[in-house]
PDB file of C-alpha atoms in Angstrom:
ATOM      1  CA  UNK A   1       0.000   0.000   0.000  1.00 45.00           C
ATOM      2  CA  UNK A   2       2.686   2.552   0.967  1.00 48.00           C
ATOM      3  CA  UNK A   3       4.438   2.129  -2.500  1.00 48.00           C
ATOM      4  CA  UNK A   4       1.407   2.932  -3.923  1.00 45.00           C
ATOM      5  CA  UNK A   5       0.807   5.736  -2.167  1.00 48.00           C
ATOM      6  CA  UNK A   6       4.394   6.959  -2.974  1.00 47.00           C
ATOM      7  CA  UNK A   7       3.764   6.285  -6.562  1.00 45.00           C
ATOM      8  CA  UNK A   8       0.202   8.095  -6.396  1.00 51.00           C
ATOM      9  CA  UNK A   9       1.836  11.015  -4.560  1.00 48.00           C
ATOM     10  CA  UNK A  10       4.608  11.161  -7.118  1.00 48.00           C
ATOM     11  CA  UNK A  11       1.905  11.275  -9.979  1.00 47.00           C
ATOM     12  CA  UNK A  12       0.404  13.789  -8.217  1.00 48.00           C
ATOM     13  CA  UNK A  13       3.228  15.876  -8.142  1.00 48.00           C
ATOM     14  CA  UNK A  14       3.487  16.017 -11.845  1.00 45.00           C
ATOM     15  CA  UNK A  15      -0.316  16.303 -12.764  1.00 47.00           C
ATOM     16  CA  UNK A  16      -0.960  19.537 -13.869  1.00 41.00           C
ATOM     17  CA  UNK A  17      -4.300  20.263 -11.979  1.00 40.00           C
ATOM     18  CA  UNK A  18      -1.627  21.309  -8.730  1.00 42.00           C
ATOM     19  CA  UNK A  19      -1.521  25.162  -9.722  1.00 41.00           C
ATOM     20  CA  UNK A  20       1.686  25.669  -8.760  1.00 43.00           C
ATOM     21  CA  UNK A  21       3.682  29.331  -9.021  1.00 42.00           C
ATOM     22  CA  UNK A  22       6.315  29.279 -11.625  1.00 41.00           C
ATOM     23  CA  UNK A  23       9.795  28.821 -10.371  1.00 42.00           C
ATOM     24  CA  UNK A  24      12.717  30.456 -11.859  1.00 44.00           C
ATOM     25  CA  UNK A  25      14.496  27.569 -11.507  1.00 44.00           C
ATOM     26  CA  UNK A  26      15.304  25.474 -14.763  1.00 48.00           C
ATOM     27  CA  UNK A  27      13.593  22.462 -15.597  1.00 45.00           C
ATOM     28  CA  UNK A  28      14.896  18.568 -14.645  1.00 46.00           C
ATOM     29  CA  UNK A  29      17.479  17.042 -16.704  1.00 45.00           C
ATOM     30  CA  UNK A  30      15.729  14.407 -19.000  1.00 47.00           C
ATOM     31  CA  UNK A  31      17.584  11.770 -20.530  1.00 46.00           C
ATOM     32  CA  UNK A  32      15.762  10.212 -23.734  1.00 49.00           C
ATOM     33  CA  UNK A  33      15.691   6.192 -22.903  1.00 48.00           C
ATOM     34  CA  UNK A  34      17.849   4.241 -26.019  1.00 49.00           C
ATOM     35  CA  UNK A  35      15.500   3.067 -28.990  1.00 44.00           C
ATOM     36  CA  UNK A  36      14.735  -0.368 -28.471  1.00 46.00           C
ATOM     37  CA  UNK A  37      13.082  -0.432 -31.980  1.00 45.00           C
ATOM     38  CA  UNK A  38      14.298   0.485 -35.513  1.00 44.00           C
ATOM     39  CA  UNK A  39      14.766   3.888 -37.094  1.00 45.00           C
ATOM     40  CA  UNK A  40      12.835   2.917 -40.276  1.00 45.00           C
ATOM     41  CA  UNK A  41      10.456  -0.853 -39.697  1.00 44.00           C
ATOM     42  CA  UNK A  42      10.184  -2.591 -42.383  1.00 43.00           C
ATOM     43  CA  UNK A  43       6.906  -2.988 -44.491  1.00 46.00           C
ATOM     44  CA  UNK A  44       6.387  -6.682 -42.684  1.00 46.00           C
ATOM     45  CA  UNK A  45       6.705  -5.354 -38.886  1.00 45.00           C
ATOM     46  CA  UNK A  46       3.182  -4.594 -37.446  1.00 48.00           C
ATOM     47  CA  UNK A  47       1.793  -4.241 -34.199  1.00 49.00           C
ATOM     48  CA  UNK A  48      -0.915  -6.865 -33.174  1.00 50.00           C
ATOM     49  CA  UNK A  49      -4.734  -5.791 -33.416  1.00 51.00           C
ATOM     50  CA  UNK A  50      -5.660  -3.711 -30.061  1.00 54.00           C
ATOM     51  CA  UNK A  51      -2.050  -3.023 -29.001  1.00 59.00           C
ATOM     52  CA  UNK A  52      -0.830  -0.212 -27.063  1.00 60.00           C
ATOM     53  CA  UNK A  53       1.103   2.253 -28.892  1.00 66.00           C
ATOM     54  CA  UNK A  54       4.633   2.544 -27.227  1.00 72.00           C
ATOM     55  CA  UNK A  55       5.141   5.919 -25.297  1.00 70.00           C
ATOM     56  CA  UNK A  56       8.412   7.748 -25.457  1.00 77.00           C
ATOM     57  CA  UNK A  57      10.403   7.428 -22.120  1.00 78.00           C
ATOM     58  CA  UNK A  58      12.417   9.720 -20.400  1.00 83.00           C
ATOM     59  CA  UNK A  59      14.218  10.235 -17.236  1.00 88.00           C
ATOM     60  CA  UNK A  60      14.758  13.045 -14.631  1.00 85.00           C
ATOM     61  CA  UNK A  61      18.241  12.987 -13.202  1.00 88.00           C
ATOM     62  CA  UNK A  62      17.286  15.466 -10.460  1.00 88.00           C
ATOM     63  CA  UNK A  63      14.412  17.362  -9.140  1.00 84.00           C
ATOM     64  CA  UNK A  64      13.900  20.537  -9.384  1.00 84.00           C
ATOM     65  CA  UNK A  65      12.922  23.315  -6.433  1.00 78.00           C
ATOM     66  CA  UNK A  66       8.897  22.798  -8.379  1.00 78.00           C
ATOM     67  CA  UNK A  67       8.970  19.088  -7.673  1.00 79.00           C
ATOM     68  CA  UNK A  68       7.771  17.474  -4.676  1.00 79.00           C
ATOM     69  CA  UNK A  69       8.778  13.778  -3.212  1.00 79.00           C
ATOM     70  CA  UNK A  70       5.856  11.600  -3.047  1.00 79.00           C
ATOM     71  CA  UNK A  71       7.334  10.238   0.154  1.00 81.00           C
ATOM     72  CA  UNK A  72       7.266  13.619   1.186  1.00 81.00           C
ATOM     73  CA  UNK A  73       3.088  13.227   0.895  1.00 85.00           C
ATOM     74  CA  UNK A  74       2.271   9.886   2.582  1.00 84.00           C
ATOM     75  CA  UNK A  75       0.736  10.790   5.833  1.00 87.00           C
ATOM     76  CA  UNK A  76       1.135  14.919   5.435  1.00 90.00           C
ATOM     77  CA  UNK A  77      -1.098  17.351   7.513  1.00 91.00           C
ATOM     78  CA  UNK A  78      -3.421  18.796   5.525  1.00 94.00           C
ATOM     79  CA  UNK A  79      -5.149  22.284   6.852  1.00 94.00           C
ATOM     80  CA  UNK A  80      -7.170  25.167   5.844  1.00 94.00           C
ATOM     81  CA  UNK A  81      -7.343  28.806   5.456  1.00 94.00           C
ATOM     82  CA  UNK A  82      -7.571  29.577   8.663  1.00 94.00           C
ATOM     83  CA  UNK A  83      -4.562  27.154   9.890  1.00 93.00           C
ATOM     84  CA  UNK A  84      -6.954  23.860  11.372  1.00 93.00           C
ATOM     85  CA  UNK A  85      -5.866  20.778  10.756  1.00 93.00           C
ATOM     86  CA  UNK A  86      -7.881  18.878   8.752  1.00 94.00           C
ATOM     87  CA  UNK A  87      -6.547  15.222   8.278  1.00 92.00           C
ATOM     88  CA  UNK A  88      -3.564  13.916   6.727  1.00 92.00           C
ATOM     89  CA  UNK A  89      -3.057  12.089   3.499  1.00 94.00           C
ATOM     90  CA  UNK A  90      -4.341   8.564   3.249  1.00 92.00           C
ATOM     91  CA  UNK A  91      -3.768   7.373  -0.261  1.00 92.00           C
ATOM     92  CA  UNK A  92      -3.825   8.537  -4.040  1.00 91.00           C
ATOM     93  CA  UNK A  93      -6.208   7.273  -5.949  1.00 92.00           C
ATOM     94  CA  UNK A  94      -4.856   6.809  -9.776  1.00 90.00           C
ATOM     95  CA  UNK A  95      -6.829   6.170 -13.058  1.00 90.00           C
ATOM     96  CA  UNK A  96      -5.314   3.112 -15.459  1.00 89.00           C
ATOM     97  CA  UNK A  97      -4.127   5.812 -17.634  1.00 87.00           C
ATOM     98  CA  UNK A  98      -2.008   7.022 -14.798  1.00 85.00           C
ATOM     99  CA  UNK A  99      -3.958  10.683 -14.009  1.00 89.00           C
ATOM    100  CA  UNK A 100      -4.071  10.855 -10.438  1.00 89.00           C
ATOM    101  CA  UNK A 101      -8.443  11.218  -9.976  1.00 93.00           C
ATOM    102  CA  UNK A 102      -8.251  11.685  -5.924  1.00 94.00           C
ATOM    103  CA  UNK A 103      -6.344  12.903  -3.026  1.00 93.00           C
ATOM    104  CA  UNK A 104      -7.761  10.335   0.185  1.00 94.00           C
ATOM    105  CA  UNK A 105      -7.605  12.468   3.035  1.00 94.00           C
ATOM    106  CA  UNK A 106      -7.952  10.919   6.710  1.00 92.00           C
ATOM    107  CA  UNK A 107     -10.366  12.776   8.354  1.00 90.00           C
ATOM    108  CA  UNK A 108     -11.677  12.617  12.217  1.00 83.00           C
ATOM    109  CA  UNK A 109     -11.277  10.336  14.336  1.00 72.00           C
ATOM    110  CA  UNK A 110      -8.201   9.770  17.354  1.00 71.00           C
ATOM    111  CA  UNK A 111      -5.078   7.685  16.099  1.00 68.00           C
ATOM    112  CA  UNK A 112      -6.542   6.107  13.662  1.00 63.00           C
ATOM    113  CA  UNK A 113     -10.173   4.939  15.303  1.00 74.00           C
ATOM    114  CA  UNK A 114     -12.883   6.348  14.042  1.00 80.00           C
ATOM    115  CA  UNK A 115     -11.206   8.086  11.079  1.00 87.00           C
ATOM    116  CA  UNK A 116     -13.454   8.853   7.956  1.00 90.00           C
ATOM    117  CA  UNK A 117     -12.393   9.163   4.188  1.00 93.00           C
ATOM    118  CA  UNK A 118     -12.925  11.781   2.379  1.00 95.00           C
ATOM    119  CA  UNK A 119     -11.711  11.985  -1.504  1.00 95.00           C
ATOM    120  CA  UNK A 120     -11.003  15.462  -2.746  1.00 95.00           C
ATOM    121  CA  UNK A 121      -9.707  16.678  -6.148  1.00 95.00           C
ATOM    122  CA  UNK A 122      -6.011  17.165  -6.388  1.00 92.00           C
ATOM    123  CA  UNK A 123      -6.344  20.863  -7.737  1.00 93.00           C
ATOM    124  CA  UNK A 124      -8.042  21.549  -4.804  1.00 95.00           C
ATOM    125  CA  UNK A 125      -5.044  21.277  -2.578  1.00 93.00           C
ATOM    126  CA  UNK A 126      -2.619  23.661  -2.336  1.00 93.00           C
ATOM    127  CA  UNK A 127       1.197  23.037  -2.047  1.00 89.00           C
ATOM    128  CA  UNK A 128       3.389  25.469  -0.909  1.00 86.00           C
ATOM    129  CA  UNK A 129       7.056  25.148   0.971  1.00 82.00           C
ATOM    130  CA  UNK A 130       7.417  25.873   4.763  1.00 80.00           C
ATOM    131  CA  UNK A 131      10.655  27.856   6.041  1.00 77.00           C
ATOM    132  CA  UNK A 132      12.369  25.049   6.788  1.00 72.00           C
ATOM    133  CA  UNK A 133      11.083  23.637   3.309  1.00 72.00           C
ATOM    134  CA  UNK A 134       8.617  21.002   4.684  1.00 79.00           C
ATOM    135  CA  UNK A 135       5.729  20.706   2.793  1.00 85.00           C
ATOM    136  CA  UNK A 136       2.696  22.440   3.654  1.00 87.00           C
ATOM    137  CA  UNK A 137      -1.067  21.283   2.474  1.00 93.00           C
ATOM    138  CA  UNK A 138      -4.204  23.966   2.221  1.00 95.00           C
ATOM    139  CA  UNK A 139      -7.480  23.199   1.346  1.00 95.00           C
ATOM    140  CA  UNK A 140      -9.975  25.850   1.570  1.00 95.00           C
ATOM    141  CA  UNK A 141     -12.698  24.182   3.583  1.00 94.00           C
ATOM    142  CA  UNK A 142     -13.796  23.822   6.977  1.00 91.00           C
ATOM    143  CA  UNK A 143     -14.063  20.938   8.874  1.00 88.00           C
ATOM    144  CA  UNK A 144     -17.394  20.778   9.190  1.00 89.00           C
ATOM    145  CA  UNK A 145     -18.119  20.825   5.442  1.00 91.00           C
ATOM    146  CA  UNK A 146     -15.687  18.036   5.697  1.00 90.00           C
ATOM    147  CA  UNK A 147     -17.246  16.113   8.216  1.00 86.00           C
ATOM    148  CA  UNK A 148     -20.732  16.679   5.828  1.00 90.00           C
ATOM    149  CA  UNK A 149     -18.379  15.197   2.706  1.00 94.00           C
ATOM    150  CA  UNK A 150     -19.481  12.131   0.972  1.00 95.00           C
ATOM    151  CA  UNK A 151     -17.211   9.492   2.721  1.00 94.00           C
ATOM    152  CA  UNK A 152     -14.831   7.356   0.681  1.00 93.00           C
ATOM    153  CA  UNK A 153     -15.069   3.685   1.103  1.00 90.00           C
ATOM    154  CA  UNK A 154     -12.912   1.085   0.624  1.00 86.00           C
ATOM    155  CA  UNK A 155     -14.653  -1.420  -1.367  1.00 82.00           C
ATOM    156  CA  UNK A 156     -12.033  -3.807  -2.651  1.00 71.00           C
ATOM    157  CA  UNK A 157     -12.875  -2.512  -6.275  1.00 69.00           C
ATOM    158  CA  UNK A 158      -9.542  -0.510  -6.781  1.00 67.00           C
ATOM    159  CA  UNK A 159      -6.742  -3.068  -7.786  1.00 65.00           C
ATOM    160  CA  UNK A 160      -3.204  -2.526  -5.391  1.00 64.00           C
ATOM    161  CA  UNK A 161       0.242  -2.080  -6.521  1.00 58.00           C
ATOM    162  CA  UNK A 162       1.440  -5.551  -4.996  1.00 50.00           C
TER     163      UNK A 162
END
């Protein structure tokens, strides 16, 4: 479960719906992965019927100051506007494409009994960097609206990263 909540909170560090400020600093190194496959296929190479098409690869060889560790994520403090704690991350929840859909916030309860789920959209959280650059999580609610939320339940549905 924790690695795929690390791989979750990594997705959700590069999904665009996270407005973040631009930085000035310059983007990750990415290193094209070697071709695996001919320049030029010949006439009698095909892919079977319903394949995926292959997707480019690449790989960052550092982070930049914009990116944040997904480890960094797993079982952050989330609060609001007016500096209440809210919950604290629970788990990503990913599509098949990859898109992260929902941020599972822990909600309630006293170490760990009694704790609700509550899904929110990742653009609604905001991510900014404390002074001693730990992460900090905002989401403009209160915690009564969250206690109202539709609760998220585990059903067994969602396939695991194991």
């Amino acid at each position: 479960m924790r690695s795929l909540i690390h791989l979750g909170a990594a997705l959700l560090i590069a999904a665009p719906a996270l407005a973040q400020t631009p930085s000035p600093t310059p983007a990750p190194s990415i290193t094209p992965a070697p071709s695996t496959t001919p320049a030029q296929p010949s006439a009698s190479t095909s892919q079977p019927s319903g394949a995926m098409a292959a997707r480019p690869i690449g790989f960052v060889t550092e982070p930049s100051r914009s990116h944040w560790l997904g480890s960094k994520l797993d079982g952050a403090n989330v609060y609001n506007t007016r500096n209440e704690k809210l919950g604290d991350i629970a788990d990503v929840l990913l599509t098949d494409d990859g898109r992260v859909e929902a941020i599972i916030l822990g909600v309630g309860g006293l170490a760990g009994i009694g704790t609700r789920y509550v899904a929110v959209a990742p653009a609604s959280l905001r991510m900014t960097r404390e002074n001693n650059d730990d992460i900090r999580l905002v989401l403009d609610t209160t915690t009564d609206q969250l206690r109202n939320a539709p609760e998220f339940r585990y059903t067994g549905k969602a396939r695991t990263a194991r």
